Every structure is written in structure tokens, then in C-alpha cells.
Amino acid sequence: MTVTKTEALPVRSGDDVVRVRQRVRALAVEIGLGLVDQTKIVTAASELARNTLDYGGGGDVRMETVLAGTRKGLRLTFEDQGPGIADIEQAMTDHYTSGGGLGLGLGGAKRLSNEFHIESTPGSGTRVTIARWK
Amino acid sequence: MDRIPILKLGGALIVTIQVDMHDRLALALEEDLTAMIARTGARGVLIEISALEIVDSFIGRMLVSIAAVSRVLDAETVVAGMRPAVAITLVELGLELTGIKTALNVERGMALIQARLSDEDDGHGSDRDRHED
Ligand SMILES: Nc1ncnc2c1ncn2[C@@H]1O[C@H](COP(=O)(O)OP(=O)(O)OP(=O)(O)O)[C@@H](O)[C@H]1O
Ligand SMILES: [Mg+2]
């Protein structure tokens, strides 16, 4: 798999979340994702960006267009140096929330992506990677 | 601070969401709608979202919470104009718009609200006092 383009954006404010959505949309269009797939990856990105901001205390996102054989994809990595998640299984459970949300962000982002990977270390931060393939 | 304008039409309040919502804007809208339902006795709230390219759990929570408050004040919430790609995505996200009716567009949304109002005029609805302003 080769990375054909890499970009990064900060996720430190509500405005940043809006910018991330816009940039993810543009990259999704660029790799030729259809409207529904664009909407899915942008929605997943919005969920993860908001978590990075609200729970991770801010962080950043790396956005990569990738190529596996002839298949194009978009890979997004959200990273923060926040408190981390002690129980990932619990956090991934639908409707679990520690902050008065709906508890759908992580589970939803996973369902809306083709690939989902989460790593978190309590006390040092969280990294979530998703990918959507054309 | 920015606020989303609320229109009153007959017994309904109409709101068009055109911008990317921020926490403050969402909260302000909820407050404004609540106050206006109480003041006008509106029986329906129509939220037009055809400009929204996505509905994530943040917007979803705002819609559900507006619907819950409206219900307590005896007003029904209708969300109109959701894009098909957004509707498909919502299902996968796992978001259920509990207590919210959906309509293809504003016209049909208004028809839903009007139907409820005329039901009540026929004497089938609640007998709550109406406040016309
Ligand atoms: N980056 C993060 N750092 C620390 N904790 C996190 C992070 N992301 C998620 N969590 C934890 O996982 C829980 C579940 O996250 P999820 O996004 O599924 O739901 P939510 O954000 O609480 O609500 P929603 O996303 O539906 O508004 C959060 O409540 C929080 O406790
Ligand atoms: Mg979340």
C-alpha cells in the first residue's frame, strides 16, 4: 500500500472540526468516493474530531490518500495526548458516554468505515485510525 | 452572538438550519425555540435541514433534545428535507430520531403539522387552551 498524499490539521476548536469535515469531504471527492460513501467518512470524521476535542483536550488529524493495487482509499488518524481511555470495550459500546453524549461516536465511526483501529493509553493519549475504500 | 432565526407561520414555528452548528448556536436555538413555543402556543416545530451535508451525533442530539422539550410544551417536531445520503448514514451511525417525525420537504412537513391542528379543531385533539398572538 502506498500513501499518495498526506495532510494534517489541528483539532483544537469547534471551527477546526468544521475545517476537518470540509477537508475530508474534498479528499473523498478527490479519490472518487460516491456521495453516500463521502457522507459516511465525513460523518465518521466529525465524530472522531469531536471526541479528540471534547475528551482528548484537542489534538490533530492526519489525512492520507492511499493506494492498494488499483484501489484508492482515504485514511484518517486522529491523535491526542489527553487522558486516554481505560476501558476501550466499554467506550466502544453503543450508548456508553462519560460526557452526556449519545454514546454513538466510536461505534458509529466504526460502522461507517471499512477499517477501524483504536489505541489508547491512560494518561498519555488516544489514537483512532479509520479508512474508507473506493 | 449568532442566532438562527425562527419564523412563525400559523400554529407552527419554522427553522432553517443552514450553517455548521456549534455548541453555542445549538444551545441558543434550543432556548429560543423553547421560549417561543411557550410564548406563542405553537403546536408544531418544523426544522428544515436540506442544507446539512451531514448529521452527526452532535446535531442528532440537538434535534432529539429540541423534540423532547417541544413535546413537554405540547408541540410536535418535524424534521424536513433530510438528504438521502444523510438518512442512509444516520441508520449506520445508529442514531434514532426518537419522537421526531420526518418529511421529505417543508410543504409536506407543514401538512403534517396542519393535520394535527385540524384534528384538534374537529374536537379529536387535546382540549388545551390555545393562545393566539
Ligand atoms: N479521544 C478520547 N479521549 C478520551 N476518551 C475518549 C476519547 N474518545 C472517546 N472517549 C470516551 O469514550 C466514550 C464514548 O465515545 P463516543 O464518541 O462513542 O460517545 P460520546 O462522545 O460520549 O457521545 P456522542 O459521540 O454520541 O456524542 C466517551 O464518552 C469518552 O468517555
Ligand atoms: Mg463522541
PDB file of C-alpha atoms and ligand atoms in Angstrom:
ATOM      1  CA  MET A   1       0.000   0.000   0.000  1.00  0.00           C
ATOM      2  CA  THR A   2       1.341   3.408  -0.900  1.00  0.00           C
ATOM      3  CA  VAL A   3       0.475   6.766   0.531  1.00  0.00           C
ATOM      4  CA  THR A   4      -0.206   9.168  -2.324  1.00  0.00           C
ATOM      5  CA  LYS A   5      -0.809  12.293  -0.293  1.00  0.00           C
ATOM      6  CA  THR A   6      -0.543  13.358   3.348  1.00  0.00           C
ATOM      7  CA  GLU A   7      -2.089  16.369   5.021  1.00  0.00           C
ATOM      8  CA  ALA A   8      -2.609  17.336   8.635  1.00  0.00           C
ATOM      9  CA  LEU A   9      -4.935  19.670  10.500  1.00  0.00           C
ATOM     10  CA  PRO A  10      -5.248  20.710  14.135  1.00  0.00           C
ATOM     11  CA  VAL A  11      -8.343  19.723  16.108  1.00  0.00           C
ATOM     12  CA  ARG A  12      -8.416  22.331  18.831  1.00  0.00           C
ATOM     13  CA  SER A  13     -11.704  24.183  18.403  1.00  0.00           C
ATOM     14  CA  GLY A  14     -15.201  23.829  17.022  1.00  0.00           C
ATOM     15  CA  ASP A  15     -14.063  25.698  13.923  1.00  0.00           C
ATOM     16  CA  ASP A  16     -11.288  23.138  13.457  1.00  0.00           C
ATOM     17  CA  VAL A  17     -13.891  20.368  13.473  1.00  0.00           C
ATOM     18  CA  VAL A  18     -15.721  22.170  10.659  1.00  0.00           C
ATOM     19  CA  ARG A  19     -12.473  22.530   8.687  1.00  0.00           C
ATOM     20  CA  VAL A  20     -11.657  18.839   9.153  1.00  0.00           C
ATOM     21  CA  ARG A  21     -15.074  17.901   7.769  1.00  0.00           C
ATOM     22  CA  GLN A  22     -14.571  20.145   4.749  1.00  0.00           C
ATOM     23  CA  ARG A  23     -11.097  18.807   4.008  1.00  0.00           C
ATOM     24  CA  VAL A  24     -12.174  15.171   4.431  1.00  0.00           C
ATOM     25  CA  ARG A  25     -15.047  15.816   2.032  1.00  0.00           C
ATOM     26  CA  ALA A  26     -12.655  17.295  -0.563  1.00  0.00           C
ATOM     27  CA  LEU A  27     -10.258  14.347  -0.294  1.00  0.00           C
ATOM     28  CA  ALA A  28     -13.141  11.857  -0.506  1.00  0.00           C
ATOM     29  CA  VAL A  29     -14.288  13.533  -3.710  1.00  0.00           C
ATOM     30  CA  GLU A  30     -10.707  13.520  -4.989  1.00  0.00           C
ATOM     31  CA  ILE A  31     -10.362   9.739  -4.670  1.00  0.00           C
ATOM     32  CA  GLY A  32     -13.708   9.274  -6.358  1.00  0.00           C
ATOM     33  CA  LEU A  33     -15.922   8.131  -3.481  1.00  0.00           C
ATOM     34  CA  GLY A  34     -19.641   8.293  -4.236  1.00  0.00           C
ATOM     35  CA  LEU A  35     -21.954  10.654  -2.385  1.00  0.00           C
ATOM     36  CA  VAL A  36     -23.099   8.127   0.223  1.00  0.00           C
ATOM     37  CA  ASP A  37     -19.533   6.990   0.959  1.00  0.00           C
ATOM     38  CA  GLN A  38     -18.391  10.615   1.181  1.00  0.00           C
ATOM     39  CA  THR A  39     -21.165  11.287   3.671  1.00  0.00           C
ATOM     40  CA  LYS A  40     -20.178   8.240   5.727  1.00  0.00           C
ATOM     41  CA  ILE A  41     -16.499   9.109   6.022  1.00  0.00           C
ATOM     42  CA  VAL A  42     -17.227  12.789   6.717  1.00  0.00           C
ATOM     43  CA  THR A  43     -19.697  11.806   9.442  1.00  0.00           C
ATOM     44  CA  ALA A  44     -17.186   9.386  10.984  1.00  0.00           C
ATOM     45  CA  ALA A  45     -14.513  12.108  10.844  1.00  0.00           C
ATOM     46  CA  SER A  46     -16.866  14.542  12.550  1.00  0.00           C
ATOM     47  CA  GLU A  47     -17.465  12.073  15.403  1.00  0.00           C
ATOM     48  CA  LEU A  48     -13.773  11.387  15.926  1.00  0.00           C
ATOM     49  CA  ALA A  49     -12.763  15.043  15.654  1.00  0.00           C
ATOM     50  CA  ARG A  50     -15.332  15.944  18.288  1.00  0.00           C
ATOM     51  CA  ASN A  51     -14.038  13.223  20.613  1.00  0.00           C
ATOM     52  CA  THR A  52     -10.480  14.466  20.099  1.00  0.00           C
ATOM     53  CA  LEU A  53     -11.641  17.932  21.059  1.00  0.00           C
ATOM     54  CA  ASP A  54     -14.072  17.121  23.883  1.00  0.00           C
ATOM     55  CA  TYR A  55     -12.334  14.215  25.603  1.00  0.00           C
ATOM     56  CA  GLY A  56      -8.768  14.332  24.301  1.00  0.00           C
ATOM     57  CA  GLY A  57      -8.338  18.005  25.097  1.00  0.00           C
ATOM     58  CA  GLY A  58      -7.518  18.694  21.440  1.00  0.00           C
ATOM     59  CA  GLY A  59      -5.079  17.071  19.088  1.00  0.00           C
ATOM     60  CA  ASP A  60      -4.674  16.662  15.371  1.00  0.00           C
ATOM     61  CA  VAL A  61      -5.694  14.608  12.397  1.00  0.00           C
ATOM     62  CA  ARG A  62      -3.532  13.163   9.626  1.00  0.00           C
ATOM     63  CA  MET A  63      -5.363  12.636   6.351  1.00  0.00           C
ATOM     64  CA  GLU A  64      -3.843  10.339   3.748  1.00  0.00           C
ATOM     65  CA  THR A  65      -4.964   9.198   0.369  1.00  0.00           C
ATOM     66  CA  VAL A  66      -3.692   5.682  -0.183  1.00  0.00           C
ATOM     67  CA  LEU A  67      -3.427   3.202  -2.994  1.00  0.00           C
ATOM     68  CA  ALA A  68      -3.530  -0.588  -2.605  1.00  0.00           C
ATOM     69  CA  GLY A  69      -3.030  -2.097  -6.027  1.00  0.00           C
ATOM     70  CA  THR A  70      -5.529  -0.117  -8.061  1.00  0.00           C
ATOM     71  CA  ARG A  71      -7.794   0.585  -5.107  1.00  0.00           C
ATOM     72  CA  LYS A  72      -7.941   4.092  -3.748  1.00  0.00           C
ATOM     73  CA  GLY A  73      -8.685   4.844  -0.145  1.00  0.00           C
ATOM     74  CA  LEU A  74      -8.808   7.604   2.419  1.00  0.00           C
ATOM     75  CA  ARG A  75      -7.178   7.028   5.788  1.00  0.00           C
ATOM     76  CA  LEU A  76      -7.644   9.335   8.761  1.00  0.00           C
ATOM     77  CA  THR A  77      -5.705   9.234  12.015  1.00  0.00           C
ATOM     78  CA  PHE A  78      -6.950  11.248  14.986  1.00  0.00           C
ATOM     79  CA  GLU A  79      -4.473  11.657  17.781  1.00  0.00           C
ATOM     80  CA  ASP A  80      -4.467  13.402  21.123  1.00  0.00           C
ATOM     81  CA  GLN A  81      -2.341  13.491  24.267  1.00  0.00           C
ATOM     82  CA  GLY A  82      -5.347  13.549  26.567  1.00  0.00           C
ATOM     83  CA  PRO A  83      -6.352  11.303  29.462  1.00  0.00           C
ATOM     84  CA  GLY A  84      -6.778   8.218  27.287  1.00  0.00           C
ATOM     85  CA  ILE A  85      -9.442   5.531  27.632  1.00  0.00           C
ATOM     86  CA  ALA A  86      -9.147   2.981  30.425  1.00  0.00           C
ATOM     87  CA  ASP A  87     -11.774   0.560  29.106  1.00  0.00           C
ATOM     88  CA  ILE A  88     -11.882   0.619  25.307  1.00  0.00           C
ATOM     89  CA  GLU A  89     -14.524  -2.084  25.075  1.00  0.00           C
ATOM     90  CA  GLN A  90     -16.853  -0.033  27.242  1.00  0.00           C
ATOM     91  CA  ALA A  91     -16.107   3.149  25.267  1.00  0.00           C
ATOM     92  CA  MET A  92     -16.921   1.324  22.022  1.00  0.00           C
ATOM     93  CA  THR A  93     -20.278   0.139  23.342  1.00  0.00           C
ATOM     94  CA  ASP A  94     -23.216   1.965  21.789  1.00  0.00           C
ATOM     95  CA  HIS A  95     -24.865   4.435  24.162  1.00  0.00           C
ATOM     96  CA  TYR A  96     -21.966   4.429  26.614  1.00  0.00           C
ATOM     97  CA  THR A  97     -20.958   8.015  27.293  1.00  0.00           C
ATOM     98  CA  SER A  98     -18.979   9.685  30.042  1.00  0.00           C
ATOM     99  CA  GLY A  99     -19.886  13.171  28.877  1.00  0.00           C
ATOM    100  CA  GLY A 100     -23.641  13.364  28.346  1.00  0.00           C
ATOM    101  CA  GLY A 101     -23.468  12.437  24.674  1.00  0.00           C
ATOM    102  CA  LEU A 102     -25.449   9.774  22.867  1.00  0.00           C
ATOM    103  CA  GLY A 103     -22.511   7.391  23.081  1.00  0.00           C
ATOM    104  CA  LEU A 104     -22.637   6.689  19.379  1.00  0.00           C
ATOM    105  CA  GLY A 105     -19.454   8.330  18.108  1.00  0.00           C
ATOM    106  CA  LEU A 106     -16.944   5.499  18.353  1.00  0.00           C
ATOM    107  CA  GLY A 107     -19.302   2.647  17.445  1.00  0.00           C
ATOM    108  CA  GLY A 108     -20.819   4.757  14.672  1.00  0.00           C
ATOM    109  CA  ALA A 109     -17.410   5.728  13.255  1.00  0.00           C
ATOM    110  CA  LYS A 110     -16.515   2.043  13.151  1.00  0.00           C
ATOM    111  CA  ARG A 111     -19.697   1.104  11.288  1.00  0.00           C
ATOM    112  CA  LEU A 112     -19.225   3.973   8.853  1.00  0.00           C
ATOM    113  CA  SER A 113     -15.674   2.938   7.957  1.00  0.00           C
ATOM    114  CA  ASN A 114     -14.151  -0.073   6.213  1.00  0.00           C
ATOM    115  CA  GLU A 115     -11.272  -0.154   8.681  1.00  0.00           C
ATOM    116  CA  PHE A 116     -11.181   0.990  12.278  1.00  0.00           C
ATOM    117  CA  HIS A 117      -8.374   0.855  14.769  1.00  0.00           C
ATOM    118  CA  ILE A 118      -8.148   2.371  18.233  1.00  0.00           C
ATOM    119  CA  GLU A 119      -5.200   2.557  20.603  1.00  0.00           C
ATOM    120  CA  SER A 120      -5.264   4.337  23.902  1.00  0.00           C
ATOM    121  CA  THR A 121      -3.034   4.559  26.907  1.00  0.00           C
ATOM    122  CA  PRO A 122      -4.477   6.006  30.095  1.00  0.00           C
ATOM    123  CA  GLY A 123      -2.507   9.083  30.989  1.00  0.00           C
ATOM    124  CA  SER A 124      -0.888   9.549  27.613  1.00  0.00           C
ATOM    125  CA  GLY A 125      -3.495   9.731  24.878  1.00  0.00           C
ATOM    126  CA  THR A 126      -5.646   8.177  22.196  1.00  0.00           C
ATOM    127  CA  ARG A 127      -5.176   7.389  18.524  1.00  0.00           C
ATOM    128  CA  VAL A 128      -8.014   6.320  16.255  1.00  0.00           C
ATOM    129  CA  THR A 129      -7.440   5.360  12.625  1.00  0.00           C
ATOM    130  CA  ILE A 130     -10.189   4.791  10.082  1.00  0.00           C
ATOM    131  CA  ALA A 131     -10.147   4.101   6.367  1.00  0.00           C
ATOM    132  CA  ARG A 132     -12.750   4.052   3.643  1.00  0.00           C
ATOM    133  CA  TRP A 133     -12.011   2.361   0.322  1.00  0.00           C
ATOM    134  CA  LYS A 134     -13.448   3.099  -3.058  1.00  0.00           C
TER     135      LYS A 134
ATOM    136  CA  MET B   1     -23.803  36.122  19.209  1.00  0.00           C
ATOM    137  CA  ASP B   2     -25.199  34.481  16.088  1.00  0.00           C
ATOM    138  CA  ARG B   3     -28.671  33.075  16.341  1.00  0.00           C
ATOM    139  CA  ILE B   4     -30.780  31.059  13.978  1.00  0.00           C
ATOM    140  CA  PRO B   5     -33.932  32.966  13.013  1.00  0.00           C
ATOM    141  CA  ILE B   6     -37.269  31.402  13.914  1.00  0.00           C
ATOM    142  CA  LEU B   7     -40.294  32.045  11.725  1.00  0.00           C
ATOM    143  CA  LYS B   8     -43.870  31.746  12.887  1.00  0.00           C
ATOM    144  CA  LEU B   9     -46.401  30.509  10.363  1.00  0.00           C
ATOM    145  CA  GLY B  10     -49.893  29.701  11.573  1.00  0.00           C
ATOM    146  CA  GLY B  11     -49.567  27.350  14.506  1.00  0.00           C
ATOM    147  CA  ALA B  12     -46.040  26.334  13.603  1.00  0.00           C
ATOM    148  CA  LEU B  13     -42.532  27.580  14.139  1.00  0.00           C
ATOM    149  CA  ILE B  14     -40.123  27.131  11.261  1.00  0.00           C
ATOM    150  CA  VAL B  15     -36.363  26.989  11.489  1.00  0.00           C
ATOM    151  CA  THR B  16     -33.943  26.528   8.623  1.00  0.00           C
ATOM    152  CA  ILE B  17     -30.538  25.215   9.566  1.00  0.00           C
ATOM    153  CA  GLN B  18     -28.007  26.349   7.024  1.00  0.00           C
ATOM    154  CA  VAL B  19     -24.779  26.600   8.900  1.00  0.00           C
ATOM    155  CA  ASP B  20     -22.444  24.211  10.591  1.00  0.00           C
ATOM    156  CA  MET B  21     -23.792  24.204  14.105  1.00  0.00           C
ATOM    157  CA  HIS B  22     -21.555  24.976  17.033  1.00  0.00           C
ATOM    158  CA  ASP B  23     -22.376  24.112  20.608  1.00  0.00           C
ATOM    159  CA  ARG B  24     -23.370  27.662  21.455  1.00  0.00           C
ATOM    160  CA  LEU B  25     -25.575  28.046  18.392  1.00  0.00           C
ATOM    161  CA  ALA B  26     -27.294  24.740  19.085  1.00  0.00           C
ATOM    162  CA  LEU B  27     -27.950  25.713  22.687  1.00  0.00           C
ATOM    163  CA  ALA B  28     -29.200  29.155  21.694  1.00  0.00           C
ATOM    164  CA  LEU B  29     -31.592  27.612  19.175  1.00  0.00           C
ATOM    165  CA  GLU B  30     -32.963  25.239  21.763  1.00  0.00           C
ATOM    166  CA  GLU B  31     -33.519  28.086  24.221  1.00  0.00           C
ATOM    167  CA  ASP B  32     -35.078  30.382  21.628  1.00  0.00           C
ATOM    168  CA  LEU B  33     -37.427  27.673  20.388  1.00  0.00           C
ATOM    169  CA  THR B  34     -38.498  26.751  23.901  1.00  0.00           C
ATOM    170  CA  ALA B  35     -39.230  30.373  24.776  1.00  0.00           C
ATOM    171  CA  MET B  36     -41.112  30.932  21.540  1.00  0.00           C
ATOM    172  CA  ILE B  37     -43.263  27.814  21.884  1.00  0.00           C
ATOM    173  CA  ALA B  38     -44.211  28.913  25.386  1.00  0.00           C
ATOM    174  CA  ARG B  39     -44.936  32.463  24.224  1.00  0.00           C
ATOM    175  CA  THR B  40     -46.895  31.699  21.061  1.00  0.00           C
ATOM    176  CA  GLY B  41     -48.517  28.400  21.970  1.00  0.00           C
ATOM    177  CA  ALA B  42     -47.200  26.932  18.726  1.00  0.00           C
ATOM    178  CA  ARG B  43     -48.178  23.297  18.265  1.00  0.00           C
ATOM    179  CA  GLY B  44     -45.556  22.333  15.734  1.00  0.00           C
ATOM    180  CA  VAL B  45     -41.854  22.908  15.149  1.00  0.00           C
ATOM    181  CA  LEU B  46     -40.547  22.381  11.639  1.00  0.00           C
ATOM    182  CA  ILE B  47     -36.786  22.078  11.274  1.00  0.00           C
ATOM    183  CA  GLU B  48     -35.577  22.276   7.702  1.00  0.00           C
ATOM    184  CA  ILE B  49     -32.173  20.627   7.208  1.00  0.00           C
ATOM    185  CA  SER B  50     -31.744  20.224   3.455  1.00  0.00           C
ATOM    186  CA  ALA B  51     -28.568  22.305   3.586  1.00  0.00           C
ATOM    187  CA  LEU B  52     -26.896  19.952   6.071  1.00  0.00           C
ATOM    188  CA  GLU B  53     -24.301  17.745   4.394  1.00  0.00           C
ATOM    189  CA  ILE B  54     -24.061  15.514   7.432  1.00  0.00           C
ATOM    190  CA  VAL B  55     -25.955  14.862  10.635  1.00  0.00           C
ATOM    191  CA  ASP B  56     -23.626  13.549  13.303  1.00  0.00           C
ATOM    192  CA  SER B  57     -24.406  12.605  16.894  1.00  0.00           C
ATOM    193  CA  PHE B  58     -23.975  16.234  17.942  1.00  0.00           C
ATOM    194  CA  ILE B  59     -26.689  17.521  15.586  1.00  0.00           C
ATOM    195  CA  GLY B  60     -28.738  14.398  16.295  1.00  0.00           C
ATOM    196  CA  ARG B  61     -28.644  15.099  19.983  1.00  0.00           C
ATOM    197  CA  MET B  62     -29.751  18.688  19.365  1.00  0.00           C
ATOM    198  CA  LEU B  63     -32.729  17.525  17.271  1.00  0.00           C
ATOM    199  CA  VAL B  64     -33.759  14.899  19.820  1.00  0.00           C
ATOM    200  CA  SER B  65     -33.462  17.362  22.658  1.00  0.00           C
ATOM    201  CA  ILE B  66     -35.499  20.043  20.833  1.00  0.00           C
ATOM    202  CA  ALA B  67     -38.165  17.396  20.178  1.00  0.00           C
ATOM    203  CA  ALA B  68     -38.225  16.366  23.843  1.00  0.00           C
ATOM    204  CA  VAL B  69     -38.647  19.917  25.124  1.00  0.00           C
ATOM    205  CA  SER B  70     -41.245  20.690  22.456  1.00  0.00           C
ATOM    206  CA  ARG B  71     -43.230  17.614  23.416  1.00  0.00           C
ATOM    207  CA  VAL B  72     -43.410  18.737  27.017  1.00  0.00           C
ATOM    208  CA  LEU B  73     -44.859  22.015  25.731  1.00  0.00           C
ATOM    209  CA  ASP B  74     -47.314  20.072  23.568  1.00  0.00           C
ATOM    210  CA  ALA B  75     -45.675  20.873  20.246  1.00  0.00           C
ATOM    211  CA  GLU B  76     -44.682  18.279  17.707  1.00  0.00           C
ATOM    212  CA  THR B  77     -41.303  18.322  15.949  1.00  0.00           C
ATOM    213  CA  VAL B  78     -40.942  17.569  12.263  1.00  0.00           C
ATOM    214  CA  VAL B  79     -37.567  17.430  10.518  1.00  0.00           C
ATOM    215  CA  ALA B  80     -37.887  18.200   6.830  1.00  0.00           C
ATOM    216  CA  GLY B  81     -35.599  17.914   3.838  1.00  0.00           C
ATOM    217  CA  MET B  82     -33.003  15.465   5.077  1.00  0.00           C
ATOM    218  CA  ARG B  83     -30.740  14.484   2.172  1.00  0.00           C
ATOM    219  CA  PRO B  84     -30.979  10.798   1.196  1.00  0.00           C
ATOM    220  CA  ALA B  85     -27.241  10.207   1.754  1.00  0.00           C
ATOM    221  CA  VAL B  86     -27.603  11.701   5.223  1.00  0.00           C
ATOM    222  CA  ALA B  87     -30.586   9.476   6.006  1.00  0.00           C
ATOM    223  CA  ILE B  88     -28.664   6.359   4.941  1.00  0.00           C
ATOM    224  CA  THR B  89     -25.665   7.388   7.030  1.00  0.00           C
ATOM    225  CA  LEU B  90     -27.798   8.071  10.107  1.00  0.00           C
ATOM    226  CA  VAL B  91     -29.016   4.491  10.161  1.00  0.00           C
ATOM    227  CA  GLU B  92     -25.455   3.171  10.163  1.00  0.00           C
ATOM    228  CA  LEU B  93     -24.375   5.688  12.759  1.00  0.00           C
ATOM    229  CA  GLY B  94     -27.088   4.189  14.953  1.00  0.00           C
ATOM    230  CA  LEU B  95     -28.951   7.405  15.548  1.00  0.00           C
ATOM    231  CA  GLU B  96     -32.659   7.093  16.167  1.00  0.00           C
ATOM    232  CA  LEU B  97     -34.549  10.324  15.954  1.00  0.00           C
ATOM    233  CA  THR B  98     -36.841   9.392  18.818  1.00  0.00           C
ATOM    234  CA  GLY B  99     -40.027  11.414  18.943  1.00  0.00           C
ATOM    235  CA  ILE B 100     -39.321  13.148  15.655  1.00  0.00           C
ATOM    236  CA  LYS B 101     -41.385  12.918  12.518  1.00  0.00           C
ATOM    237  CA  THR B 102     -39.623  13.334   9.219  1.00  0.00           C
ATOM    238  CA  ALA B 103     -40.932  14.807   5.999  1.00  0.00           C
ATOM    239  CA  LEU B 104     -39.478  14.975   2.506  1.00  0.00           C
ATOM    240  CA  ASN B 105     -39.757  18.754   2.329  1.00  0.00           C
ATOM    241  CA  VAL B 106     -41.167  21.813   4.080  1.00  0.00           C
ATOM    242  CA  GLU B 107     -44.525  21.545   2.327  1.00  0.00           C
ATOM    243  CA  ARG B 108     -45.116  18.003   3.496  1.00  0.00           C
ATOM    244  CA  GLY B 109     -43.776  18.849   6.926  1.00  0.00           C
ATOM    245  CA  MET B 110     -46.253  21.708   7.234  1.00  0.00           C
ATOM    246  CA  ALA B 111     -49.009  19.371   6.070  1.00  0.00           C
ATOM    247  CA  LEU B 112     -48.172  17.011   8.944  1.00  0.00           C
ATOM    248  CA  ILE B 113     -48.408  19.826  11.451  1.00  0.00           C
ATOM    249  CA  GLN B 114     -51.582  21.254   9.899  1.00  0.00           C
ATOM    250  CA  ALA B 115     -53.180  17.807  10.007  1.00  0.00           C
ATOM    251  CA  ARG B 116     -52.599  17.683  13.742  1.00  0.00           C
ATOM    252  CA  LEU B 117     -54.026  21.167  14.204  1.00  0.00           C
ATOM    253  CA  SER B 118     -57.168  20.464  12.198  1.00  0.00           C
ATOM    254  CA  ASP B 119     -57.690  17.147  14.006  1.00  0.00           C
ATOM    255  CA  GLU B 120     -57.890  19.175  17.157  1.00  0.00           C
ATOM    256  CA  ASP B 121     -60.231  21.713  15.592  1.00  0.00           C
ATOM    257  CA  ASP B 122     -62.540  18.792  14.879  1.00  0.00           C
ATOM    258  CA  GLY B 123     -62.525  18.159  18.583  1.00  0.00           C
ATOM    259  CA  HIS B 124     -60.415  14.997  18.476  1.00  0.00           C
ATOM    260  CA  GLY B 125     -57.306  16.513  19.943  1.00  0.00           C
ATOM    261  CA  SER B 126     -56.392  17.779  23.374  1.00  0.00           C
ATOM    262  CA  ASP B 127     -58.521  20.488  24.874  1.00  0.00           C
ATOM    263  CA  ARG B 128     -55.661  22.636  25.954  1.00  0.00           C
ATOM    264  CA  ASP B 129     -56.255  26.393  25.697  1.00  0.00           C
ATOM    265  CA  ARG B 130     -54.813  27.933  22.592  1.00  0.00           C
ATOM    266  CA  HIS B 131     -53.022  31.213  22.723  1.00  0.00           C
ATOM    267  CA  GLU B 132     -53.139  33.188  19.518  1.00  0.00           C
ATOM    268  CA  ASP B 133     -50.841  36.174  19.378  1.00  0.00           C
TER     269      ASP B 133
HETATM  270  N1  LIG C   1     -10.127  10.804  22.400  1.00  0.00           N
HETATM  271  C1  LIG C   1     -10.680  10.372  23.538  1.00  0.00           C
HETATM  272  N2  LIG C   1     -10.009  10.524  24.721  1.00  0.00           N
HETATM  273  C2  LIG C   1     -10.552  10.087  25.890  1.00  0.00           C
HETATM  274  N3  LIG C   1     -11.753   9.482  25.985  1.00  0.00           N
HETATM  275  C3  LIG C   1     -12.460   9.297  24.849  1.00  0.00           C
HETATM  276  C4  LIG C   1     -11.973   9.727  23.570  1.00  0.00           C
HETATM  277  N4  LIG C   1     -12.880   9.381  22.629  1.00  0.00           N
HETATM  278  C5  LIG C   1     -13.887   8.784  23.278  1.00  0.00           C
HETATM  279  N5  LIG C   1     -13.650   8.725  24.609  1.00  0.00           N
HETATM  280  C6  LIG C   1     -14.518   8.111  25.638  1.00  0.00           C
HETATM  281  O1  LIG C   1     -15.369   7.174  25.015  1.00  0.00           O
HETATM  282  C7  LIG C   1     -16.734   7.493  25.282  1.00  0.00           C
HETATM  283  C8  LIG C   1     -17.600   7.095  24.095  1.00  0.00           C
HETATM  284  O2  LIG C   1     -17.308   7.927  22.982  1.00  0.00           O
HETATM  285  P1  LIG C   1     -18.413   8.119  21.853  1.00  0.00           P
HETATM  286  O3  LIG C   1     -17.904   9.067  20.843  1.00  0.00           O
HETATM  287  O4  LIG C   1     -18.842   6.766  21.396  1.00  0.00           O
HETATM  288  O5  LIG C   1     -19.642   8.756  22.649  1.00  0.00           O
HETATM  289  P2  LIG C   1     -19.795  10.245  23.223  1.00  0.00           P
HETATM  290  O6  LIG C   1     -18.768  11.135  22.624  1.00  0.00           O
HETATM  291  O7  LIG C   1     -19.847  10.157  24.689  1.00  0.00           O
HETATM  292  O8  LIG C   1     -21.229  10.655  22.662  1.00  0.00           O
HETATM  293  P3  LIG C   1     -21.553  11.053  21.130  1.00  0.00           P
HETATM  294  O9  LIG C   1     -20.325  10.820  20.312  1.00  0.00           O
HETATM  295  O10 LIG C   1     -22.677  10.145  20.724  1.00  0.00           O
HETATM  296  O11 LIG C   1     -21.953  12.478  21.177  1.00  0.00           O
HETATM  297  C9  LIG C   1     -16.737   8.971  25.595  1.00  0.00           C
HETATM  298  O12 LIG C   1     -17.845   9.345  26.391  1.00  0.00           O
HETATM  299  C10 LIG C   1     -15.411   9.120  26.342  1.00  0.00           C
HETATM  300  O13 LIG C   1     -15.540   8.703  27.680  1.00  0.00           O
HETATM  301 MG    MG C   2     -18.340  11.185  20.589  1.00  0.00          MG
END
